[in-house]
Structures are given as C-alpha cells and as structure tokens.
mmCIF file of C-alpha atoms and ligand atoms in Angstrom:
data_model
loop_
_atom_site.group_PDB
_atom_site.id
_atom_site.type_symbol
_atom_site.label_atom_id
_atom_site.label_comp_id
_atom_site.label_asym_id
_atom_site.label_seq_id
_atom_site.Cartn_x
_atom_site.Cartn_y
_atom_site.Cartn_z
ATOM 1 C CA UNK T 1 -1.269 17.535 -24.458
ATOM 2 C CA UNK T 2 -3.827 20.139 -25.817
ATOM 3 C CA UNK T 3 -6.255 18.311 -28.410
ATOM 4 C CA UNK T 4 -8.551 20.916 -30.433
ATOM 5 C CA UNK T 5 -12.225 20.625 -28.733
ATOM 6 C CA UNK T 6 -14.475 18.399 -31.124
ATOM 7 C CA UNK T 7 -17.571 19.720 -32.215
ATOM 8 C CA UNK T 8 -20.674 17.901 -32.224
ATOM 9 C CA UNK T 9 -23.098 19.216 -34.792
ATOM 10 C CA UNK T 10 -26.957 19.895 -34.300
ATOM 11 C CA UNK T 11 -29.869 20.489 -36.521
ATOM 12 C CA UNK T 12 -32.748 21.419 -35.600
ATOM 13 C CA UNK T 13 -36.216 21.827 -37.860
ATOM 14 C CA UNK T 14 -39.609 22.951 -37.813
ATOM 15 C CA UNK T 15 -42.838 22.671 -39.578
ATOM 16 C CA UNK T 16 -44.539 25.353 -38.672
ATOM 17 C CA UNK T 17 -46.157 27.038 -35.457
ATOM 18 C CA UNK T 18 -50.023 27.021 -34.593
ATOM 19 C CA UNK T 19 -51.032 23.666 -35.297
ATOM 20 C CA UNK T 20 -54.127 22.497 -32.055
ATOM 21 C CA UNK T 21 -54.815 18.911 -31.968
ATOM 22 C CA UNK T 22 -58.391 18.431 -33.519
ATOM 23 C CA UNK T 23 -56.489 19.877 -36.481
ATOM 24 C CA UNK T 24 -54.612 16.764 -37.265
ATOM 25 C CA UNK T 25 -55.992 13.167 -37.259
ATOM 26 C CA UNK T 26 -53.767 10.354 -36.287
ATOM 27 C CA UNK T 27 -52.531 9.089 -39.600
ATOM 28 C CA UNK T 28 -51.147 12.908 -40.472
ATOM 29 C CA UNK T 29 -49.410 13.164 -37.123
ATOM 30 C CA UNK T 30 -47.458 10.132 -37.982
ATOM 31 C CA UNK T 31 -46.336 11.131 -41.608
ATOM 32 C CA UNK T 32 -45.810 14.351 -39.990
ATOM 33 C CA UNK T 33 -43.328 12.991 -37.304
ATOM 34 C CA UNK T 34 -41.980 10.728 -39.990
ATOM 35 C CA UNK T 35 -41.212 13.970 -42.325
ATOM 36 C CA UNK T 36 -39.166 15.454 -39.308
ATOM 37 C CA UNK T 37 -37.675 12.529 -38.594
ATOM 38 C CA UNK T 38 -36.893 12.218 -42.144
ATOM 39 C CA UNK T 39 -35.584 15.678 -42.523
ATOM 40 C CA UNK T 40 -33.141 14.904 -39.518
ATOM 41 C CA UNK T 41 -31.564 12.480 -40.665
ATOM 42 C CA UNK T 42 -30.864 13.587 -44.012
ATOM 43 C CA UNK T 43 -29.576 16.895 -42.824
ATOM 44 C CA UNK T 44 -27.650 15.390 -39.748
ATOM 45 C CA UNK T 45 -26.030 12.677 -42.169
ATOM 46 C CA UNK T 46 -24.408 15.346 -44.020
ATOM 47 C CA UNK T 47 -23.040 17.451 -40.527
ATOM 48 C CA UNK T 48 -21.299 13.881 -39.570
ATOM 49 C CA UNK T 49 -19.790 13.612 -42.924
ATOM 50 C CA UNK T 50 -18.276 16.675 -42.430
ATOM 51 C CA UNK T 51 -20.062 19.152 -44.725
ATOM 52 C CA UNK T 52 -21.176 22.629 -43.669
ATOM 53 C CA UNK T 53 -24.073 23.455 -41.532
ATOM 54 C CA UNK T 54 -25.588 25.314 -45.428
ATOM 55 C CA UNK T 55 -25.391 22.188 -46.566
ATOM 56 C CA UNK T 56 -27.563 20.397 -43.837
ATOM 57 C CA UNK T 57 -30.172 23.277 -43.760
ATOM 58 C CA UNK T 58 -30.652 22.977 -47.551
ATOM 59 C CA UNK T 59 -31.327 19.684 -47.175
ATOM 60 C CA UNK T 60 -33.552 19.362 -44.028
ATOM 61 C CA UNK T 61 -35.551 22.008 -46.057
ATOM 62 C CA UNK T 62 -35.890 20.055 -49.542
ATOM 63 C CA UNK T 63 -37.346 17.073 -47.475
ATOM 64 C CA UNK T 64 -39.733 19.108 -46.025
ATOM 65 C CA UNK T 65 -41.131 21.309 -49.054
ATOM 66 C CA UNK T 66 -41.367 17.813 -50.968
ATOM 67 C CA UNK T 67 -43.843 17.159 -48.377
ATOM 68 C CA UNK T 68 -47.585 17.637 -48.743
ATOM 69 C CA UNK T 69 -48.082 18.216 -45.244
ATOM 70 C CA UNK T 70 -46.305 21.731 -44.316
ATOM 71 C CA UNK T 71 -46.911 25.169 -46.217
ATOM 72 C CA UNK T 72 -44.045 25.429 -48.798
ATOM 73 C CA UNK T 73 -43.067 23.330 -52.103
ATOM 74 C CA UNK T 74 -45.157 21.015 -52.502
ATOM 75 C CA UNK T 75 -48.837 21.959 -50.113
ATOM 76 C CA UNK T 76 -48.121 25.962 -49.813
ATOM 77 C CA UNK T 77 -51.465 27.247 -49.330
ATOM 78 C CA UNK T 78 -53.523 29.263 -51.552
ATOM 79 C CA UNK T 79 -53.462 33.023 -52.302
ATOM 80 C CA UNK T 80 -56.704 34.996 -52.101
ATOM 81 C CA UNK T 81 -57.163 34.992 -56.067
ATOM 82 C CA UNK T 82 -56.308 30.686 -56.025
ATOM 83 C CA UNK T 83 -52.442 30.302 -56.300
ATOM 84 C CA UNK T 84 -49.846 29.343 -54.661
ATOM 85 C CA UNK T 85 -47.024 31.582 -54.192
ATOM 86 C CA UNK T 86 -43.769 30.605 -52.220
ATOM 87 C CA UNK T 87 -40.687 32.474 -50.613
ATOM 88 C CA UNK T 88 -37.879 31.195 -49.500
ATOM 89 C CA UNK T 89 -34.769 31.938 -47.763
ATOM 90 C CA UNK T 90 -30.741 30.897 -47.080
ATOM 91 C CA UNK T 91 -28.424 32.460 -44.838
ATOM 92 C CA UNK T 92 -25.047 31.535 -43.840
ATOM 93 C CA UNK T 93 -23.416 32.283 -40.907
ATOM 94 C CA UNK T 94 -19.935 32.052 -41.158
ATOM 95 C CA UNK T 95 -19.651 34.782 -44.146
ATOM 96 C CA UNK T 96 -22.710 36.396 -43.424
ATOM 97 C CA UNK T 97 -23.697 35.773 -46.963
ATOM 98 C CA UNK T 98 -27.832 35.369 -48.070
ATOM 99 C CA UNK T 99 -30.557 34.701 -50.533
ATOM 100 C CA UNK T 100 -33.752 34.956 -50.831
ATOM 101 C CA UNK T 101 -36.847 34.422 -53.241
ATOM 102 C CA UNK T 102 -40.163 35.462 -53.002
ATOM 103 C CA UNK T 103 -43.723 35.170 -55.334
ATOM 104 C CA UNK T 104 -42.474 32.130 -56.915
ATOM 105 C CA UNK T 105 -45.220 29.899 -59.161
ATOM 106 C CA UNK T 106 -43.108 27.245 -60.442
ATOM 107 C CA UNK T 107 -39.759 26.684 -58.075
ATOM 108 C CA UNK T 108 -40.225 23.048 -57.180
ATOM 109 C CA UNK T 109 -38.166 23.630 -53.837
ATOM 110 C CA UNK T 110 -37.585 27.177 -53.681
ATOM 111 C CA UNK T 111 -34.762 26.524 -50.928
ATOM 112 C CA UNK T 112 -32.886 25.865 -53.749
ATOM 113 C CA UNK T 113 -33.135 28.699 -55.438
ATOM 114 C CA UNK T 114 -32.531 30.983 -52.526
ATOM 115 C CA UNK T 115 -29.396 29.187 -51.991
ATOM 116 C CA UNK T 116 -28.660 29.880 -55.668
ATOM 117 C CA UNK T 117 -29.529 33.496 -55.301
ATOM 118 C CA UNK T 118 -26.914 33.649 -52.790
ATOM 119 C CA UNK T 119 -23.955 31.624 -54.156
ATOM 120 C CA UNK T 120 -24.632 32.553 -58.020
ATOM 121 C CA UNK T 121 -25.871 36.260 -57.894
ATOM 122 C CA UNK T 122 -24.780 39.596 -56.964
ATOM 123 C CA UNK T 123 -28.088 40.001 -54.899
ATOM 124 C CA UNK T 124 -29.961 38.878 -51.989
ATOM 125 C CA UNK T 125 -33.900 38.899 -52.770
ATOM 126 C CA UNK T 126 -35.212 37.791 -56.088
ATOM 127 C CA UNK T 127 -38.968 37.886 -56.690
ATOM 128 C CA UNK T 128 -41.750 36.792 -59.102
ATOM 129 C CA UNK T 129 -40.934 36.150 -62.921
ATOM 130 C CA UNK T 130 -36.937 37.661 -62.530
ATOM 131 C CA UNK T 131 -36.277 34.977 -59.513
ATOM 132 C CA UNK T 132 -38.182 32.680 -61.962
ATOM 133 C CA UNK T 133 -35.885 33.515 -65.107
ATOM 134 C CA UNK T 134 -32.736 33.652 -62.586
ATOM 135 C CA UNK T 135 -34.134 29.833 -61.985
ATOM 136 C CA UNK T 136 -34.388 28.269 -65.278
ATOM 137 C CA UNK T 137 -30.394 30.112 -66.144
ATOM 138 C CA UNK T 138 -29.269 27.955 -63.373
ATOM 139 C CA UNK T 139 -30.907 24.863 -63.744
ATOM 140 C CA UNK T 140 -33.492 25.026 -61.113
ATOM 141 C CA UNK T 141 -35.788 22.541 -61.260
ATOM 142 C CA UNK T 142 -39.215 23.735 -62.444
ATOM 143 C CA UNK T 143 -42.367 22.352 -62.026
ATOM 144 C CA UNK T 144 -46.070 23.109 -62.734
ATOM 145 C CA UNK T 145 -48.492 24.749 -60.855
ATOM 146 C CA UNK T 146 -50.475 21.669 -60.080
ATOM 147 C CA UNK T 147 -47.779 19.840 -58.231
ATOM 148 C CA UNK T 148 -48.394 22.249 -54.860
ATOM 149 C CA UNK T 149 -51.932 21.802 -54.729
ATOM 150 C CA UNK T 150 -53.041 19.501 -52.197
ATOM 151 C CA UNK T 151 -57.361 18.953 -51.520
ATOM 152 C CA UNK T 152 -56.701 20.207 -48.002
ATOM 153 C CA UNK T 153 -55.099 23.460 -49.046
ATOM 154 C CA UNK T 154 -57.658 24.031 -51.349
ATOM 155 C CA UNK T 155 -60.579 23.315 -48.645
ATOM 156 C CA UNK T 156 -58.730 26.096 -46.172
ATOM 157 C CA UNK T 157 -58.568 28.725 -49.105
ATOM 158 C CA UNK T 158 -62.375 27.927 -49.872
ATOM 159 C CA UNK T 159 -63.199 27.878 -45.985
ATOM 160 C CA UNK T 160 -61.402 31.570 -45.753
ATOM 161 C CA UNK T 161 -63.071 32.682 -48.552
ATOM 162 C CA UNK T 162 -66.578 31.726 -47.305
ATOM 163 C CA UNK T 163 -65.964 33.285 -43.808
ATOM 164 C CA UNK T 164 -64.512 36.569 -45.309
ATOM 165 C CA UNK T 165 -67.908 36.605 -47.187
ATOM 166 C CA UNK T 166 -69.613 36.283 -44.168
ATOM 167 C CA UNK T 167 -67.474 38.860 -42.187
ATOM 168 C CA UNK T 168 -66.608 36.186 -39.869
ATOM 169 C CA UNK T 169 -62.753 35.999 -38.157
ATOM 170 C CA UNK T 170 -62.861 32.836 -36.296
ATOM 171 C CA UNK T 171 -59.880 30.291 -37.273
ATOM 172 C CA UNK T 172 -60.186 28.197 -40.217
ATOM 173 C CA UNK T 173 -60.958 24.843 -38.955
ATOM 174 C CA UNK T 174 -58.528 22.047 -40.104
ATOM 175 C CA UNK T 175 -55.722 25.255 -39.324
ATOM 176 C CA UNK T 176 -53.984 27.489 -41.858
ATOM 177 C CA UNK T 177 -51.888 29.604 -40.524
ATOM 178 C CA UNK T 178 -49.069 26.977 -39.764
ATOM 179 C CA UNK T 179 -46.661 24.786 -41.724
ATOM 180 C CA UNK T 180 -43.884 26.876 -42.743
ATOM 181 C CA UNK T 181 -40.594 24.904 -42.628
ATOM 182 C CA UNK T 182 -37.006 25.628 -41.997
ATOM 183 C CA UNK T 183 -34.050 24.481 -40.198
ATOM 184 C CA UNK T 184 -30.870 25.480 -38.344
ATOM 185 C CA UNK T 185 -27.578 23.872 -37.728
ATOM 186 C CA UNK T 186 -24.244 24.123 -36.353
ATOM 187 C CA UNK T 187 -21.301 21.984 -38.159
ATOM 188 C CA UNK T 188 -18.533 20.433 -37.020
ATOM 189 C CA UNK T 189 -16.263 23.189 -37.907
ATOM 190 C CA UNK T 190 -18.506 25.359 -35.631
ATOM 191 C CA UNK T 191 -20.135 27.153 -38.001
ATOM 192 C CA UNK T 192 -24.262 27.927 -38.323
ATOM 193 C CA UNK T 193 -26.804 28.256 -40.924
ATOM 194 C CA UNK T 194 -30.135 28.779 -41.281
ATOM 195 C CA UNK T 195 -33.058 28.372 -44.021
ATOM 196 C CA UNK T 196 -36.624 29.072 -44.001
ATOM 197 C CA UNK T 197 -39.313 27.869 -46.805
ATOM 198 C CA UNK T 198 -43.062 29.052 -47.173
ATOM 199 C CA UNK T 199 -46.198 29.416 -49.151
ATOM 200 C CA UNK T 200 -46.821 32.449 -46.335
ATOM 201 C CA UNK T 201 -50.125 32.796 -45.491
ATOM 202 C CA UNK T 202 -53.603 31.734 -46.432
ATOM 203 C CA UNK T 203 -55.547 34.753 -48.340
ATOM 204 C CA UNK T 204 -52.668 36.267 -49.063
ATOM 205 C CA UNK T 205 -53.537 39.153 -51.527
ATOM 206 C CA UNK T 206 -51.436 41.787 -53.921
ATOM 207 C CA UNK T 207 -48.096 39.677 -53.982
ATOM 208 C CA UNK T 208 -47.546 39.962 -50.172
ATOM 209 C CA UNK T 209 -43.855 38.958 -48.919
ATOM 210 C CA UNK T 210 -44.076 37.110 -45.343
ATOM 211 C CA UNK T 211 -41.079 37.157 -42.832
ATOM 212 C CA UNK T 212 -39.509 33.489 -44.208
ATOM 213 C CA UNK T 213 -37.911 35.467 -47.334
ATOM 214 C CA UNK T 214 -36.906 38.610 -45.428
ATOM 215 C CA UNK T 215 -33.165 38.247 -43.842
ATOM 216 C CA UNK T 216 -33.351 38.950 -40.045
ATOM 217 C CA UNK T 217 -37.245 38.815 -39.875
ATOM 218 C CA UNK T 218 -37.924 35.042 -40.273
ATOM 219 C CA UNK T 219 -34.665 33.929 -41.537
ATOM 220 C CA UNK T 220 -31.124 34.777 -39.961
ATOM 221 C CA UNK T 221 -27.652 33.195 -39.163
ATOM 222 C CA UNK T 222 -24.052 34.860 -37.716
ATOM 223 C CA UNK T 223 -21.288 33.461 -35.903
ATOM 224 C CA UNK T 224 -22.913 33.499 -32.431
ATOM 225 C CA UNK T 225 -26.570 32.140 -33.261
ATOM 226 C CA UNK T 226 -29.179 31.368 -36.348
ATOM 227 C CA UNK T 227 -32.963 31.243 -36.088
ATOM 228 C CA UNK T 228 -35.410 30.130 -38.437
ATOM 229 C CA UNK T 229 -38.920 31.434 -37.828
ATOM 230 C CA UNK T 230 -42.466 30.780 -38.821
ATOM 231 C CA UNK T 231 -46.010 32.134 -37.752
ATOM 232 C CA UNK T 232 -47.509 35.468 -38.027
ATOM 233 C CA UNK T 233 -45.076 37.011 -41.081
ATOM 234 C CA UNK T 234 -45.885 40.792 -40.582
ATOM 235 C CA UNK T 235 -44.829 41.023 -36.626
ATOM 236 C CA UNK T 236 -41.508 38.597 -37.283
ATOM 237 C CA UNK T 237 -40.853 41.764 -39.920
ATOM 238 C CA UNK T 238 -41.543 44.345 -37.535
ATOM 239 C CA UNK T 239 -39.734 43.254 -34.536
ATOM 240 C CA UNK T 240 -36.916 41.920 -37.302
ATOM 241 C CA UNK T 241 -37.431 38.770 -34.944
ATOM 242 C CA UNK T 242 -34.338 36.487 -36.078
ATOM 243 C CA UNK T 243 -31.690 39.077 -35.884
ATOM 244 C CA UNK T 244 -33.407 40.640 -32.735
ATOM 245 C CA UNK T 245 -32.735 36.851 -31.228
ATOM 246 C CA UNK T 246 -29.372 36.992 -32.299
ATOM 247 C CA UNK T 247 -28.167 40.191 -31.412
ATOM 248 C CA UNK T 248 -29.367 39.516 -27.908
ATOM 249 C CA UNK T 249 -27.113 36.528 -28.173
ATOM 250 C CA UNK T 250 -24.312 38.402 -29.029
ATOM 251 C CA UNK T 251 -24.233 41.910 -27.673
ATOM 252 C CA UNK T 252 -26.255 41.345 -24.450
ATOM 253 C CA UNK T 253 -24.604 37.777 -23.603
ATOM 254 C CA UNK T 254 -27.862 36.622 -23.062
ATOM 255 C CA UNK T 255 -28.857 32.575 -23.136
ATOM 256 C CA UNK T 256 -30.085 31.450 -26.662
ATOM 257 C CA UNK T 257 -33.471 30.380 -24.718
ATOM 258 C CA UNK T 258 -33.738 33.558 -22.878
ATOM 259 C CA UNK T 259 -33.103 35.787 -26.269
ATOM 260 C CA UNK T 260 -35.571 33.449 -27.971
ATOM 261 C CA UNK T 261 -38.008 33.613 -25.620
ATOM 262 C CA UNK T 262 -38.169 37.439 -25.094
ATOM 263 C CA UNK T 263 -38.650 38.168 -29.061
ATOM 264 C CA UNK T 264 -41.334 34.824 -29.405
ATOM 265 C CA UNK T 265 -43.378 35.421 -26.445
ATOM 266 C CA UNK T 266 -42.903 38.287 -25.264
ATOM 267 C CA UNK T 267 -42.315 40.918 -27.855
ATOM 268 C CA UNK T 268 -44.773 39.312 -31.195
ATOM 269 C CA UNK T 269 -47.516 38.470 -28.800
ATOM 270 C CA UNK T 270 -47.371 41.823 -26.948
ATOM 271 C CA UNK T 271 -48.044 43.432 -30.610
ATOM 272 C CA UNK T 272 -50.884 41.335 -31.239
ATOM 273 C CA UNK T 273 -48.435 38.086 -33.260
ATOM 274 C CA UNK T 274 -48.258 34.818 -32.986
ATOM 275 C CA UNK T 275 -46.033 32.138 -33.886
ATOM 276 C CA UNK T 276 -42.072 30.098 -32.883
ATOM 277 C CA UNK T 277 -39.237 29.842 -33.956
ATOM 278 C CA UNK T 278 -35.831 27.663 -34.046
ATOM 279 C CA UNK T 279 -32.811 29.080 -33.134
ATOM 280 C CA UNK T 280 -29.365 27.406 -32.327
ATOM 281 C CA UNK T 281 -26.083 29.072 -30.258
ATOM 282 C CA UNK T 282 -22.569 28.575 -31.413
ATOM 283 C CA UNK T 283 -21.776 25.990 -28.342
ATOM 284 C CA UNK T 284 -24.436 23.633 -29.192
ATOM 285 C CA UNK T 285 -27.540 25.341 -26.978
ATOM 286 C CA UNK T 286 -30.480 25.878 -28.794
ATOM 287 C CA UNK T 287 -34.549 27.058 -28.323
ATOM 288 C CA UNK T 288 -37.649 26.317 -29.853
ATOM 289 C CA UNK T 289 -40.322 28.443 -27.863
ATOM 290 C CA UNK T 290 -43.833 29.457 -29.417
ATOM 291 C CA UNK T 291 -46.869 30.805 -28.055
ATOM 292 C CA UNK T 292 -49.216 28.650 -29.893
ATOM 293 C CA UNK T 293 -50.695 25.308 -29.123
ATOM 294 C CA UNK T 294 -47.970 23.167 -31.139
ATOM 295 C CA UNK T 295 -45.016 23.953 -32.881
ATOM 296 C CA UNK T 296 -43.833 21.085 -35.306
ATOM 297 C CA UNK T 297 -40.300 20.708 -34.482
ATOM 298 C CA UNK T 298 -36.933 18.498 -33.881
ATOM 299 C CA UNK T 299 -33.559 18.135 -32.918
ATOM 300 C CA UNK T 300 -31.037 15.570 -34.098
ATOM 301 C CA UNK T 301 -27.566 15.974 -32.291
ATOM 302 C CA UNK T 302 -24.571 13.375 -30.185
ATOM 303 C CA UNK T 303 -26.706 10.768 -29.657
ATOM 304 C CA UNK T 304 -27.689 10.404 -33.092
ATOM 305 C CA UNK T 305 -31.489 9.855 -32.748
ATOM 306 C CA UNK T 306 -33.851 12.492 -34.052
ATOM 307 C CA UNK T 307 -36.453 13.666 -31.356
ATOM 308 C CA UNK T 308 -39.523 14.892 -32.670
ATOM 309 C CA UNK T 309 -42.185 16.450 -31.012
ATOM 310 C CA UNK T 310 -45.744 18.820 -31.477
ATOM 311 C CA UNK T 311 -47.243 19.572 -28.649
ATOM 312 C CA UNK T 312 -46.772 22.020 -25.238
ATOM 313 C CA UNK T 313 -46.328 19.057 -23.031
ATOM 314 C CA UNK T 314 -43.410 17.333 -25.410
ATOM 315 C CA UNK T 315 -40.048 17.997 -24.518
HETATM 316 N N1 LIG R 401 -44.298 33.144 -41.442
HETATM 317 C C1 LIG R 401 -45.006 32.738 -42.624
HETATM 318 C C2 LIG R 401 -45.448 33.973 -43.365
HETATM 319 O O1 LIG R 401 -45.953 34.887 -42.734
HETATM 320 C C3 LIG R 401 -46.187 31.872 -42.343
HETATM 321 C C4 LIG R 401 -45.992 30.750 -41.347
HETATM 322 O O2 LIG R 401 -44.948 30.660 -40.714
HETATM 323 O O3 LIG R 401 -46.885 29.928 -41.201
HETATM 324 O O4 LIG R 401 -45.346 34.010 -44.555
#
C-alpha cells in the first residue's frame, strides 16, 4: 500500500551576521537566544498546525523586529542624518509571488507590510511615504519614531559619526553592522518561503536600499530552495546572492550547503563582502554558512526543540 510521504516542516531564522564575542555581554546573549528560541516556536507552531511556510516566516520575523536586540522594527540602527529607516521583504515560493518595502519611518513591523505589498498590491517594492500611505489604507499598524530607538543604537550611530570625523575605519566597538533578521521555512505541504527584515546599515546616507528589500539579493524563495540573507547589503545585490543560491540548487543540482557556501564565502568575500545567510532545500536540507565571527541563527524541525546557536564552534 503506497501512503503519500509526510512532510516534516523546518524553519530556520537568523539575527544577523558579524556579531564577535566582546560585543555582547552575558545577559544580551541570553535574551538573544531566548528571541530565537522564541521566534521558533512561534513560527514552527504554525508549520505543525498546518499553515503555509508564508505564514511561519511572517511570524518568526514579527518576533524578531519586536525585539530590541537585532537591526529591524523595533532597534534598526540609525541613518547618517539620526533616523531610522527600515526595509523589508516577503517572498513565496510556491507562486513565486513578492513584496517588498523600503525607507520606512513609522511601519511598526515592516514584515507586515511587505507581505501586504505582495498579497494586496499590483507591485513588488514600495518605498518611503507611498509604502507608508499603502500602510495606513490597509491597516498597518503604525507607530512613532521613538519606538525603534534603543540607547545602544544611538551610541553606534554617535561612535560612527565620531570616527568618520576622525577619518578613522576601524569597527564600531559594541558592533553595527549585524542584526538583520529573517527566516525560511518549508511546510508540510512542501512548500518554502522566505522573509527578511532590516534597519540596513549604520550611516546609511541619501535613502540607501540594502539587499533585505531587494528580491533575489537578500531575500528569495522558489520551489527548489529559499534563502534569507543579511550582512554586507551592496555585495548580496551584486552577486544577486539569494537567487544565485537557488539557482545553483536548481539548475546545477548542487547541495543546498555547497550552493550556499560558494555565494557566502566564496563569491561576497572574494569582492571584498561580508556576511551569512539562511537558506532551506525542498527535502528538508538546509545551510547557514557566514564568514564572520557569529551568525545569530536557529533551526526548529522533527524533534520539535529549537536549537539556537552564535558562534563558529556551535553546531
Ligand atoms: N544586509 C543588511 C543591509 O545591507 C544589513 C545586515 O544584514 O546587517 O541592509
């Protein structure tokens, strides 16, 4: 007797790439972990129940940009003249449909809006005050710009600004260039998703769009793979990193890890890049490489438990 093969969903999230350990102290690691974990669960709850991998990504994302400790919603850093601007993006797999938002001021969790971009507009990408009138027609939540500032955020924009006064290019200590979120997942009717939320990049200047927002740079899902990227915007753009994982994993039958791998350290650092990514196959294999010292990232998938993890040496 044939029985159809079950599928066991997976999600998988991240937090952002390029976080080194005298960058967090103890008590931020653990709310970090617990945000992941968090995000898991919530997401994963929904695969069990039987709703679609969108579904999941959505809400691993929301979980994450409510929380102060990654770059988007809620603790995007700050833009070179003091704000904080977010973009955001949705794709699903199955139909190949997207949205995106970029420049947004007053999106509580622009994942939201990208999503709505997709399922309620004739477009894809939605930016500044249209993508914020596009959000108040449809109910968005709003909120003001006060709500993503965070004191740390603040202390890395100051930080940058001080060492571009003094010509200086060493890393801002305390990190910020890291903390983008996203997620992937796979449902049980095997199909994949991906979303990607940021405030981009610290300094950012003259309305620049990162990778996150852009479909196939840092944000991309078909029927064989989806990848959610974050770290150095402008090289996931050039090397259209996401889609270049996936259409390895399509059209050169190539492992999800090895197609991840090629694109996240070999082809961004070769140009000069730096960052990770997530990115899940259609049977259930999945990668997280980066080329930085920690990648905040987890999996949740059969045996229920999320798995969290920072570091190099974590599995
Ligand atoms: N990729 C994001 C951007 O360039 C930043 C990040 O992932 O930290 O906007």
């Amino acid at each position: 007797m044939s029985r159809a093969a079950v599928i066991e969903p997976v999600l998988l999230v991240h937090g952002g790439a390029g976080v080194r350990r005298q960058d967090i102290d103890a008590g931020s690691e653990d709310e970090i972990r617990g945000a992941l974990a968090q995000a898991l669960r919530q997401g994963h709850a929904l695969l069990q129940a039987g709703h679609g991998a969108l579904d999941a990504v959505t809400a691993a994302v929301v979980v994450l940009e409510d929380s102060p400790h990654f770059n988007a919603g809620r603790g995007a850093v700050f833009t070179h003249d003091g704000r904080n601007e977010m973009d955001a993006a949705v794709m699903d797999g199955a139909t190949l449909r997207a949205g995106a938002v970029a420049n947004l001021e007053h999106v509580r969790n622009p994942v939201l809006l990208a999503r709505a971009v997709m399922e309620h507009s004739p477009h894809v990408m939605l930016a500044g005050a249209g993508a914020e009138t596009f959000a108040r027609e449809h109910g968005i939540a709003l909120a003001d710009p006060d709500y993503f500032r965070t004191e740390l955020r603040w202390r890395q924009w100051q930080e940058a600004l001080r060492r571009e006064a003094s010509g200086s290019n060493e890393d801002t200590p305390g990190g910020d260039r890291f903390g983008t979120v996203g997620a992937v997942a796979l449902d049980v009717h095997g199909h994949l998703a991906a979303a990607t939320s940021t405030g981009g990049m610290t300094g950012k200047r003259w309305n620049r769009i990162g990778d996150s927002a852009v479909i196939g740079a840092g944000t991309y899902a078909d029927s064989h793979c989806a990848v959610s990227g974050t770290g150095w915007g402008e090289f996931y753009i050039r090397t259209a990193a996401a889609h270049a994982i996936c259409m390895r994993v399509a059209h050169m039958r190539q492992s999800v890890h090895d197609a991840a791998e090629r694109v996240i350290r070999g082809e961004i650092p070769e140009l000069g890049g730096s960052g990770g990514a997530i990115a899940l196959a259609a049977d259930g294999t999945f990668a997280m490489p980066f080329n930085t010292a920690g990648m905040f990232r987890g999996r949740m998938g059969a045996d229920g438990v999320p798995h969290v993890a920072i570091w190099k040496d974590e599995p």
